[in-house]
Amino acid sequence: MSDAQGVVHGTTASEARKAPDSMFQLDNAVPISGKQAPPCTVVIFGAAGDLTARKLIPALYNLARERLLPGAFAVIGFARRDYDDAGYAKHLESELRGHAPGGFDESVWAWLASRIHYVSGNFDDTEAYGRLSNKLRDVDTAHGTRGNVLYYLATSPEFFSICARQLAANGLAQEESGKWRRVIIEKPFGRDLRTARELDKQLHSVLAESQIYRIDHYLGKETVQNIMVFRFSNGIFEPIWNRRYIDHVQITVAETLGVEKRGGYYDKSGALRDMVPNHIFQLISLVAMEPPVSFQADAVRDEQAKVLRAIQPMTPEDVLSRSVRGQYAAGQIGERLLADYRSEPNVSPESATETFVAMKLGIDNWRWTDVPFYLRVGKALAARSTEIAIQFKRPPFVLFRNTAVDKLSPNTLVLRIQPDEGISLKFGAKVPGATLRLGSVDMDFDYSEHFGAQPATGYERLLYDGMLGDQTLFQRADMLEASWAVVNPVLDVWSALPPRNFPNYHAGTSGPRDADLLLERDGRAWRPIK
Ligand code: BG6
């Protein structure tokens, strides 16, 4: 019986979860943008966790609001906690109400809630997979999802391969008779090169590469997707996007939050593993890649992998001179007082874990030789700001020698990823007046001013692409391997030489002094974090 006839899965339907009339409007409505995803069930492992409530369900809700989900659609949450279908939907509703990006629309939620189901069980318990299998069959009959399933492993990383193996062993990962089965794997993908390879081997023993979707939520951000569009849809930038014109590139990912409630995970991970081989390397690859031959998934990912492989591996000496680590001490950010990192819950009082990383990387290829890529990422910094600054070479000073101008400022193109999304280009202009004086001015484009604010979590596009089977915005194993290969020597040196000066920066500042020195030694300076 099809969903469009208003049938809700029999064992769990309650008044509250009955499909409302408005679902017919949603189902028959024309998508606002793009085509509708094919019939499918999304199964979320770790369904009682934060990521599900704060990102995944709001993203599905936004997709429903944009009419991008098909009528033949369902969600099954799978986690240890006990819920029945209605109770689980209620739990999600209470999280979404008040937080729904763009406001809470009752009819959209009612449409989605009537498709939400739940199975409780442990991720390594074979019987639980038997229950999941039954639920999938029932849900498929009730909602007409045609046996297509998108699994989302929003679990802690030790369960990634366990879940994949259990799915396969219970016949839930098999693609047959035109049905597809795909698995989205959350980060972190391994703790280093060896464990990332091991995880990949385990996944490949039960899944084909075409079924594996390694997610990096940075690729779900509009401004990150726009890097490629900006570079390749504008004729004026590509010819100067190289060592001849670019002096250096600065990538900053500054957060004001401390480690919050994630001490248990973070103290074992640290800023390097948490942010660099994934989010930051995605940004580097998009800024530095060669133009792909098409926007097909593998054409794009081939170029990203190539440039990641061209990042020069650091020798132990390089690690000492070209990388900086930091840990925050108590400080004030705006009105907020932050305690020492070491006194956060679930963090060791002697922790040697870094909450800040800065690095100077080189890309060994024709386009980028001798152009340093400086990156810095940290928690508890002065402001929240993720940006990529492309600093161009200064023009020759010769013309200005006998004027009042003492130096020329370089042109800087800044891609503001978040929170103040936009692009600006800094250039020099004559200050009006009788003498020749130069000022720096910005040509600025602001996303929300121009396109209006888009209520989004960043997971919409990734979930939607997973349903459509488009892997372009997901990481391939070779990209991750290349990233870990760069980070691994740093991890090795850092673990062999524990830091002696932690904590070495105060919350609310721009990070440790050594990070400034990294650029000062090259006659350069970081852009202020503000
Ligand atoms: C996550 C990291 O992957 O990204 C977090 O584990 C970090 O530590 C977060 O805070 C940053 O994401 P965003 O989208 O807020 O920049």
Coordinates of C-alpha atoms and ligand atoms in Angstrom, one line a residue:
M1 CA 0.0 0.0 0.0
S2 CA 1.5 3.3 -0.9
D3 CA 2.2 6.1 1.3
A4 CA 0.4 8.5 -0.9
Q5 CA -2.8 6.9 0.3
G6 CA -2.0 8.0 3.8
V7 CA -1.0 4.6 5.3
V8 CA 1.4 4.8 8.2
H9 CA 3.3 1.8 9.3
G10 CA 0.6 -0.3 11.1
T11 CA 2.4 -1.3 14.3
T12 CA 3.3 2.2 15.4
A13 CA 0.7 4.6 14.0
S14 CA -0.7 6.9 16.5
E15 CA -3.0 9.9 16.2
A16 CA 0.0 12.2 16.4
R17 CA 1.9 10.4 13.7
K18 CA -1.1 10.0 11.2
A19 CA -0.1 11.5 7.9
P20 CA -1.9 14.8 7.7
D21 CA -3.7 16.1 4.7
S22 CA -1.0 18.6 4.0
M23 CA 1.3 15.7 3.1
F24 CA -0.6 15.4 -0.2
Q25 CA 0.4 18.9 -1.0
L26 CA 4.0 18.2 -0.1
D27 CA 4.2 15.0 -2.0
N28 CA 2.6 16.4 -5.1
A29 CA 4.4 19.7 -5.0
V30 CA 7.0 20.7 -7.5
P31 CA 10.5 20.7 -5.9
I32 CA 11.7 24.2 -5.2
S33 CA 15.1 23.4 -6.7
G34 CA 16.5 20.3 -8.4
K35 CA 14.8 16.9 -8.8
Q36 CA 13.3 14.8 -6.1
A37 CA 15.4 12.1 -4.5
P38 CA 14.4 8.5 -5.4
P39 CA 12.3 6.4 -3.0
C40 CA 14.4 5.3 -0.1
T41 CA 14.8 4.8 3.6
V42 CA 17.5 6.6 5.6
V43 CA 18.7 4.5 8.5
I44 CA 20.6 6.5 11.1
F45 CA 23.0 4.6 13.4
G46 CA 23.6 6.6 16.6
A47 CA 20.1 8.0 16.2
A48 CA 19.9 9.2 19.8
G49 CA 23.0 11.4 19.6
D50 CA 23.6 15.0 19.1
L51 CA 24.5 14.9 15.4
T52 CA 21.2 13.3 14.5
A53 CA 19.1 15.8 16.5
R54 CA 21.0 18.9 15.7
K55 CA 22.0 18.3 12.1
L56 CA 20.7 15.2 10.3
I57 CA 17.0 15.5 11.2
P58 CA 17.0 19.3 10.6
A59 CA 18.6 18.7 7.3
L60 CA 16.0 16.1 6.3
Y61 CA 13.3 18.6 7.4
N62 CA 14.8 21.3 5.2
L63 CA 14.9 18.9 2.3
A64 CA 11.3 18.0 2.9
R65 CA 10.5 21.8 3.0
E66 CA 12.2 22.2 -0.3
R67 CA 10.1 19.2 -1.7
L68 CA 13.3 17.4 -2.5
L69 CA 12.3 14.2 -0.6
P70 CA 10.1 11.8 -2.4
G71 CA 6.7 10.7 -1.0
A72 CA 8.1 7.2 -0.8
F73 CA 10.5 8.1 2.0
A74 CA 11.2 6.9 5.6
V75 CA 13.7 7.3 8.3
I76 CA 14.7 4.6 10.8
G77 CA 16.7 5.6 13.9
F78 CA 18.9 2.9 15.3
A79 CA 20.5 3.3 18.7
R80 CA 20.9 1.7 22.1
R81 CA 18.4 3.9 23.9
D82 CA 14.8 2.6 24.2
Y83 CA 12.1 4.4 22.2
D84 CA 9.1 3.4 20.2
D85 CA 8.5 5.1 16.8
A86 CA 6.2 7.8 18.2
G87 CA 8.4 8.4 21.2
Y88 CA 11.5 8.8 19.0
A89 CA 9.7 11.2 16.7
K90 CA 8.6 13.3 19.7
H91 CA 12.2 13.4 21.0
L92 CA 13.3 14.7 17.6
E93 CA 10.5 17.2 17.5
S94 CA 11.4 18.7 20.8
E95 CA 14.9 19.2 19.6
L96 CA 13.8 20.7 16.2
R97 CA 11.2 23.1 17.5
G98 CA 12.9 26.3 18.3
H99 CA 16.0 25.3 16.5
A100 CA 14.6 24.6 13.0
P101 CA 16.7 26.8 10.7
G102 CA 14.2 29.1 9.1
G103 CA 11.4 28.5 11.6
F104 CA 9.3 25.4 12.4
D105 CA 6.6 24.6 9.9
E106 CA 4.0 22.2 11.4
S107 CA 2.9 20.7 8.1
V108 CA 6.5 19.9 7.0
W109 CA 7.2 18.3 10.4
A110 CA 4.0 16.3 10.4
W111 CA 4.9 15.0 6.9
L112 CA 8.4 13.9 8.1
A113 CA 7.3 12.7 11.5
S114 CA 4.8 10.3 10.0
R115 CA 7.8 8.6 8.3
I116 CA 10.0 8.3 11.3
H117 CA 10.6 4.9 12.9
Y118 CA 13.0 3.4 15.4
V119 CA 14.8 0.2 16.3
S120 CA 16.7 -0.1 19.6
G121 CA 19.8 -2.3 19.9
N122 CA 23.5 -2.5 20.3
F123 CA 25.6 -2.0 17.2
D124 CA 27.4 -5.3 17.6
D125 CA 24.3 -7.4 18.5
T126 CA 23.3 -9.6 15.6
E127 CA 19.7 -9.9 16.9
A128 CA 19.3 -6.2 16.7
Y129 CA 20.1 -6.4 13.0
G130 CA 17.4 -9.0 12.7
R131 CA 15.0 -6.5 14.1
L132 CA 16.3 -3.8 11.8
S133 CA 15.8 -6.1 8.9
N134 CA 12.2 -6.7 9.8
K135 CA 11.6 -3.0 10.3
L136 CA 13.1 -2.2 6.9
R137 CA 10.8 -4.7 5.3
D138 CA 7.7 -3.3 7.1
V139 CA 8.7 0.3 6.4
D140 CA 9.4 -0.6 2.8
T141 CA 5.9 -2.0 2.4
A142 CA 4.3 0.9 4.3
H143 CA 6.1 3.7 2.5
G144 CA 7.0 2.1 -0.9
T145 CA 10.7 2.8 -0.6
R146 CA 11.6 0.1 -3.1
G147 CA 14.3 -1.5 -1.0
N148 CA 16.7 1.4 -1.4
V149 CA 18.5 2.3 1.8
L150 CA 21.0 5.0 2.8
Y151 CA 22.7 4.0 6.0
Y152 CA 24.3 6.9 8.0
L153 CA 26.9 5.8 10.6
A154 CA 26.7 8.7 13.1
T155 CA 28.3 6.5 15.7
S156 CA 31.6 6.8 17.5
P157 CA 34.3 5.6 15.1
E158 CA 35.0 2.2 16.8
F159 CA 31.6 1.1 15.4
F160 CA 32.1 2.0 11.7
S161 CA 33.5 -1.4 10.6
I162 CA 31.4 -3.3 13.1
C163 CA 28.2 -1.8 11.7
A164 CA 29.3 -2.3 8.1
R165 CA 30.2 -6.0 8.8
Q166 CA 26.9 -6.6 10.6
L167 CA 24.9 -5.0 7.8
A168 CA 26.6 -7.3 5.3
A169 CA 26.4 -10.4 7.4
N170 CA 22.6 -9.8 7.8
G171 CA 22.0 -9.3 4.1
L172 CA 21.3 -5.6 4.6
A173 CA 24.1 -4.3 2.4
Q174 CA 23.4 -6.3 -0.7
E175 CA 22.5 -4.4 -3.9
E176 CA 20.3 -6.6 -6.1
S177 CA 17.4 -6.3 -8.5
G178 CA 18.1 -2.5 -8.9
K179 CA 18.0 -1.8 -5.2
W180 CA 20.8 0.3 -3.9
R181 CA 22.4 0.2 -0.4
R182 CA 24.9 3.0 0.5
V183 CA 26.7 3.7 3.7
I184 CA 27.7 7.2 4.8
I185 CA 30.7 7.1 7.2
E186 CA 31.2 10.0 9.6
K187 CA 34.6 11.4 10.5
P188 CA 37.2 10.7 12.0
F189 CA 38.2 8.1 9.4
G190 CA 41.1 6.5 11.3
R191 CA 43.5 8.0 13.8
D192 CA 46.5 8.0 11.5
L193 CA 47.6 6.6 8.2
R194 CA 47.8 3.0 9.4
T195 CA 44.3 2.9 11.0
A196 CA 42.7 4.8 8.1
R197 CA 44.1 2.1 5.8
E198 CA 42.9 -0.7 8.1
L199 CA 39.4 0.8 8.3
D200 CA 39.3 1.1 4.6
K201 CA 40.3 -2.6 4.2
Q202 CA 37.6 -3.7 6.6
L203 CA 34.9 -1.6 4.8
H204 CA 36.0 -2.9 1.4
S205 CA 35.8 -6.5 2.6
V206 CA 32.0 -6.1 2.8
L207 CA 31.2 -3.0 0.6
A208 CA 32.0 -1.9 -2.9
E209 CA 33.7 1.6 -3.2
S210 CA 30.6 2.8 -4.9
Q211 CA 28.6 2.1 -1.7
I212 CA 31.0 4.0 0.6
Y213 CA 30.4 7.7 1.2
R214 CA 33.1 9.2 3.5
I215 CA 31.6 12.4 4.7
D216 CA 33.3 15.7 5.5
H217 CA 30.7 18.2 6.5
Y218 CA 32.8 21.1 5.2
L219 CA 31.9 20.0 1.7
G220 CA 28.3 20.5 2.6
K221 CA 28.9 24.2 3.1
E222 CA 27.7 26.5 0.2
T223 CA 30.8 28.6 0.5
V224 CA 33.1 25.6 0.3
Q225 CA 31.3 24.3 -2.8
N226 CA 31.6 27.8 -4.2
I227 CA 35.4 27.7 -4.2
M228 CA 35.4 25.6 -7.3
V229 CA 32.6 27.5 -9.0
F230 CA 34.4 30.8 -8.2
R231 CA 37.7 29.6 -9.6
F232 CA 36.4 27.9 -12.7
S233 CA 33.4 30.0 -13.7
N234 CA 35.3 33.3 -13.7
G235 CA 37.8 33.9 -16.5
I236 CA 39.7 36.5 -14.6
F237 CA 41.1 34.5 -11.7
E238 CA 42.4 31.3 -13.2
P239 CA 45.2 32.9 -15.3
I240 CA 46.7 34.5 -12.1
W241 CA 46.0 31.5 -9.8
N242 CA 49.6 30.3 -9.6
R243 CA 53.1 30.9 -8.3
R244 CA 53.8 33.8 -10.6
Y245 CA 51.1 36.0 -9.1
I246 CA 50.4 34.5 -5.7
D247 CA 52.7 35.2 -2.8
H248 CA 51.1 32.8 -0.2
V249 CA 47.8 31.4 1.0
Q250 CA 46.5 31.6 4.5
I251 CA 43.8 29.3 5.8
T252 CA 42.2 30.1 9.2
V253 CA 39.6 28.0 11.0
A254 CA 39.1 29.8 14.3
E255 CA 36.5 28.8 16.8
T256 CA 35.5 30.7 19.9
L257 CA 34.0 27.6 21.6
G258 CA 36.2 25.5 23.9
V259 CA 36.0 21.7 23.9
E260 CA 32.6 21.9 25.6
K261 CA 31.1 18.5 26.4
R262 CA 33.4 16.6 24.0
G263 CA 36.4 16.2 26.2
G264 CA 36.3 12.4 26.1
Y265 CA 36.7 12.4 22.4
Y266 CA 38.8 15.5 21.9
D267 CA 41.4 14.8 24.5
K268 CA 42.3 11.6 22.5
S269 CA 42.1 13.3 19.2
G270 CA 43.4 16.9 19.4
A271 CA 43.1 19.7 16.9
L272 CA 45.4 18.2 14.3
R273 CA 43.5 15.0 13.8
D274 CA 40.1 16.7 14.4
M275 CA 40.4 19.3 11.7
V276 CA 43.4 19.1 9.5
P277 CA 43.4 15.9 7.4
N278 CA 39.7 16.4 6.8
H279 CA 38.2 19.9 6.8
I280 CA 41.4 21.9 6.2
F281 CA 42.8 19.6 3.5
Q282 CA 39.4 19.7 1.7
L283 CA 39.8 23.5 1.6
I284 CA 43.4 23.3 0.4
S285 CA 42.5 20.8 -2.3
L286 CA 39.7 22.9 -3.7
V287 CA 41.9 26.0 -3.7
A288 CA 45.0 24.4 -5.2
M289 CA 43.6 21.7 -7.5
E290 CA 43.9 21.8 -11.3
P291 CA 40.7 22.3 -13.3
P292 CA 38.9 18.9 -13.6
V293 CA 37.9 17.7 -17.0
S294 CA 34.2 17.7 -15.8
F295 CA 32.2 17.9 -12.7
Q296 CA 31.8 14.1 -12.6
A297 CA 32.6 12.7 -9.1
D298 CA 35.8 11.0 -10.2
A299 CA 37.1 13.8 -12.4
V300 CA 36.9 16.2 -9.5
R301 CA 38.2 13.8 -6.9
D302 CA 41.1 12.8 -9.2
E303 CA 42.3 16.4 -9.2
Q304 CA 41.8 16.8 -5.4
A305 CA 43.8 13.6 -4.8
K306 CA 46.6 14.7 -7.1
V307 CA 47.1 18.0 -5.3
L308 CA 46.9 16.3 -1.9
R309 CA 49.6 13.9 -3.0
A310 CA 51.8 16.8 -4.1
I311 CA 51.9 18.3 -0.5
Q312 CA 55.5 17.9 0.6
P313 CA 55.8 15.4 3.4
M314 CA 57.7 17.0 6.4
T315 CA 60.9 15.6 7.8
P316 CA 61.2 15.6 11.6
E317 CA 63.3 18.8 11.3
D318 CA 60.5 20.4 9.2
V319 CA 58.0 19.4 11.8
L320 CA 60.0 21.3 14.4
S321 CA 60.4 24.4 12.4
R322 CA 57.2 24.5 10.4
S323 CA 54.5 23.4 12.8
V324 CA 53.2 24.9 16.0
R325 CA 50.9 23.4 18.6
G326 CA 49.0 25.2 21.4
Q327 CA 46.6 24.5 24.2
Y328 CA 44.4 27.2 25.7
A329 CA 44.5 28.5 29.3
A330 CA 41.6 30.3 30.9
G331 CA 40.6 33.6 29.3
Q332 CA 37.7 35.7 28.3
I333 CA 35.9 35.8 24.9
G334 CA 33.4 38.6 24.8
E335 CA 31.4 38.3 28.0
R336 CA 32.2 34.6 28.3
L337 CA 34.9 33.3 30.7
L338 CA 36.5 30.1 29.6
A339 CA 38.4 27.8 32.1
D340 CA 41.7 26.1 31.2
Y341 CA 41.4 23.3 28.7
R342 CA 42.9 21.0 31.3
S343 CA 40.0 21.6 33.7
E344 CA 37.2 20.8 31.1
P345 CA 35.1 17.7 31.8
N346 CA 36.7 14.5 30.7
V347 CA 40.1 16.1 30.0
S348 CA 43.2 14.9 31.8
P349 CA 44.6 17.6 34.2
E350 CA 48.0 17.0 32.6
S351 CA 46.7 16.8 29.1
A352 CA 49.3 17.3 26.3
T353 CA 46.5 17.5 23.7
E354 CA 46.7 20.4 21.4
T355 CA 43.7 22.7 20.9
F356 CA 45.5 24.8 18.3
V357 CA 47.7 24.0 15.3
A358 CA 49.5 26.2 12.8
M359 CA 51.6 24.8 9.9
K360 CA 53.4 25.9 6.8
L361 CA 52.9 23.5 3.9
G362 CA 54.4 23.4 0.5
I363 CA 52.8 22.0 -2.6
D364 CA 55.4 20.4 -4.9
N365 CA 54.0 20.9 -8.4
W366 CA 54.3 23.3 -11.3
R367 CA 51.6 25.6 -10.2
W368 CA 52.5 26.0 -6.5
T369 CA 56.2 25.5 -6.0
D370 CA 57.5 28.1 -3.5
V371 CA 54.1 29.3 -2.6
P372 CA 53.6 28.6 1.1
F373 CA 50.2 27.5 2.4
Y374 CA 49.9 28.6 6.0
L375 CA 47.1 27.1 8.0
R376 CA 45.9 27.6 11.5
V377 CA 43.1 26.1 13.4
G378 CA 42.1 26.4 17.0
K379 CA 39.5 26.4 19.7
A380 CA 38.8 29.3 22.2
L381 CA 40.2 31.9 19.9
A382 CA 39.3 35.6 19.7
A383 CA 36.5 35.2 17.1
R384 CA 34.7 32.6 15.0
S385 CA 36.0 32.9 11.5
T386 CA 36.8 30.4 8.7
E387 CA 38.5 32.0 5.8
I388 CA 40.9 31.4 2.9
A389 CA 43.1 34.4 2.1
I390 CA 45.0 34.4 -1.2
Q391 CA 47.7 37.1 -1.0
F392 CA 49.0 38.3 -4.3
K393 CA 52.6 39.5 -4.9
R394 CA 53.2 43.2 -4.5
P395 CA 53.8 45.2 -7.7
P396 CA 57.2 46.8 -8.2
F397 CA 57.6 49.9 -6.0
V398 CA 59.7 51.8 -8.5
L399 CA 57.0 54.2 -9.6
F400 CA 56.3 55.4 -6.1
R401 CA 59.9 55.9 -5.1
N402 CA 59.8 59.7 -5.0
T403 CA 56.4 60.0 -3.5
A404 CA 54.9 60.2 0.0
V405 CA 53.9 56.5 -0.4
D406 CA 56.3 54.3 1.7
K407 CA 55.0 50.9 0.7
L408 CA 52.4 49.1 -1.4
S409 CA 50.0 46.8 0.2
P410 CA 49.4 43.5 -1.6
N411 CA 46.1 42.6 -3.1
T412 CA 44.3 40.0 -1.0
L413 CA 41.4 37.9 -2.1
V414 CA 39.5 36.6 0.9
L415 CA 37.0 33.7 0.6
R416 CA 35.0 34.0 3.8
I417 CA 33.6 30.5 4.5
Q418 CA 31.8 31.3 7.7
P419 CA 30.1 32.8 9.6
D420 CA 30.0 36.1 7.6
E421 CA 29.9 34.3 4.2
G422 CA 31.3 36.3 1.3
I423 CA 34.2 37.2 -0.8
S424 CA 36.3 40.3 -0.7
L425 CA 39.1 41.7 -2.8
K426 CA 41.5 44.2 -1.2
F427 CA 43.2 46.8 -3.5
G428 CA 44.9 50.1 -3.2
A429 CA 43.3 53.4 -4.2
K430 CA 44.3 57.0 -4.1
V431 CA 43.1 58.9 -1.0
P432 CA 41.5 62.1 -2.4
G433 CA 43.7 65.1 -1.8
A434 CA 46.5 67.2 -3.2
T435 CA 49.3 64.8 -2.3
L436 CA 49.7 61.2 -3.4
R437 CA 48.5 58.9 -0.6
L438 CA 47.4 55.3 -0.9
G439 CA 44.6 53.6 1.0
S440 CA 43.5 50.0 1.0
V441 CA 39.9 49.4 0.1
D442 CA 37.7 46.3 -0.1
M443 CA 35.4 45.2 -2.8
D444 CA 33.0 43.1 -0.9
F445 CA 30.3 40.5 -1.8
D446 CA 28.1 39.3 1.0
Y447 CA 26.2 36.0 0.4
S448 CA 23.2 36.7 2.7
E449 CA 22.8 40.3 1.4
H450 CA 22.9 39.1 -2.2
F451 CA 21.1 35.8 -2.1
G452 CA 19.2 36.1 1.1
A453 CA 19.9 33.8 4.1
Q454 CA 19.4 30.1 3.3
P455 CA 18.3 28.2 6.3
A456 CA 20.6 25.2 6.2
T457 CA 22.7 22.9 8.4
G458 CA 25.2 22.0 5.7
Y459 CA 24.1 18.4 5.7
E460 CA 21.2 18.9 3.2
R461 CA 23.3 18.6 0.1
L462 CA 25.3 15.7 1.4
L463 CA 22.3 13.6 2.4
Y464 CA 20.5 14.5 -0.9
D465 CA 23.6 13.5 -2.9
G466 CA 23.8 10.3 -1.0
M467 CA 20.2 9.5 -2.0
L468 CA 21.0 10.4 -5.6
G469 CA 24.2 8.4 -5.6
D470 CA 26.5 11.3 -6.4
Q471 CA 29.9 10.9 -4.7
T472 CA 31.4 14.1 -5.8
L473 CA 31.3 15.8 -2.4
F474 CA 32.4 12.7 -0.5
Q475 CA 36.0 11.7 0.1
R476 CA 37.7 8.9 -1.7
A477 CA 40.1 6.5 0.1
D478 CA 43.1 7.8 -1.8
M479 CA 42.3 11.5 -0.8
L480 CA 42.2 10.5 2.8
E481 CA 45.4 8.4 2.6
A482 CA 47.2 11.3 1.0
S483 CA 46.0 13.6 3.8
W484 CA 47.0 11.2 6.5
A485 CA 50.4 10.8 4.8
V486 CA 51.1 14.5 5.3
V487 CA 49.8 14.6 8.9
N488 CA 51.4 11.4 10.1
P489 CA 55.0 12.7 10.5
V490 CA 53.7 15.5 12.6
L491 CA 51.8 13.2 14.8
D492 CA 54.9 11.0 15.2
V493 CA 57.2 13.9 16.2
W494 CA 54.6 15.4 18.5
S495 CA 54.0 12.2 20.3
A496 CA 57.8 11.5 20.7
L497 CA 58.3 15.1 22.1
P498 CA 55.5 16.0 24.4
P499 CA 55.0 19.8 24.7
R500 CA 56.7 21.4 27.6
N501 CA 55.0 24.8 27.5
F502 CA 51.3 23.9 27.6
P503 CA 49.0 25.8 28.1
N504 CA 50.6 28.4 25.9
Y505 CA 47.8 30.7 24.8
H506 CA 44.9 32.4 26.6
A507 CA 41.3 31.8 25.5
G508 CA 40.1 34.9 23.6
T509 CA 43.5 35.5 21.8
S510 CA 44.8 34.6 18.4
G511 CA 46.7 31.6 19.6
P512 CA 50.3 31.0 20.8
R513 CA 53.1 33.5 20.0
D514 CA 55.0 30.8 18.1
A515 CA 52.3 30.8 15.4
D516 CA 53.0 34.5 14.7
L517 CA 56.7 33.7 14.6
L518 CA 56.1 31.1 11.9
L519 CA 55.0 33.8 9.5
E520 CA 57.3 36.6 10.9
R521 CA 60.3 34.5 10.1
D522 CA 59.2 34.6 6.4
G523 CA 58.5 38.4 6.6
R524 CA 54.8 37.8 6.6
A525 CA 51.9 38.2 9.1
W526 CA 48.6 36.5 9.8
R527 CA 45.5 38.3 9.1
P528 CA 43.9 39.4 12.4
I529 CA 41.2 37.0 13.7
K530 CA 38.1 39.2 14.1
Ligands
BG6_1 C1 34.0 19.0 13.6 C2 35.0 18.9 14.7 O1 34.3 18.1 12.6 O2 34.0 20.3 13.1 C3 34.7 20.0 15.8 O3 35.0 17.6 15.3 C4 34.6 21.4 15.2 O4 35.7 20.0 16.8 C5 33.6 21.3 14.0 O5 34.1 22.2 16.1 C6 33.6 22.6 13.2 O6 32.6 22.6 12.3 P1 31.9 24.0 11.8 O7 30.9 23.5 10.8 O8 31.3 24.6 13.0 O9 33.0 24.8 11.3

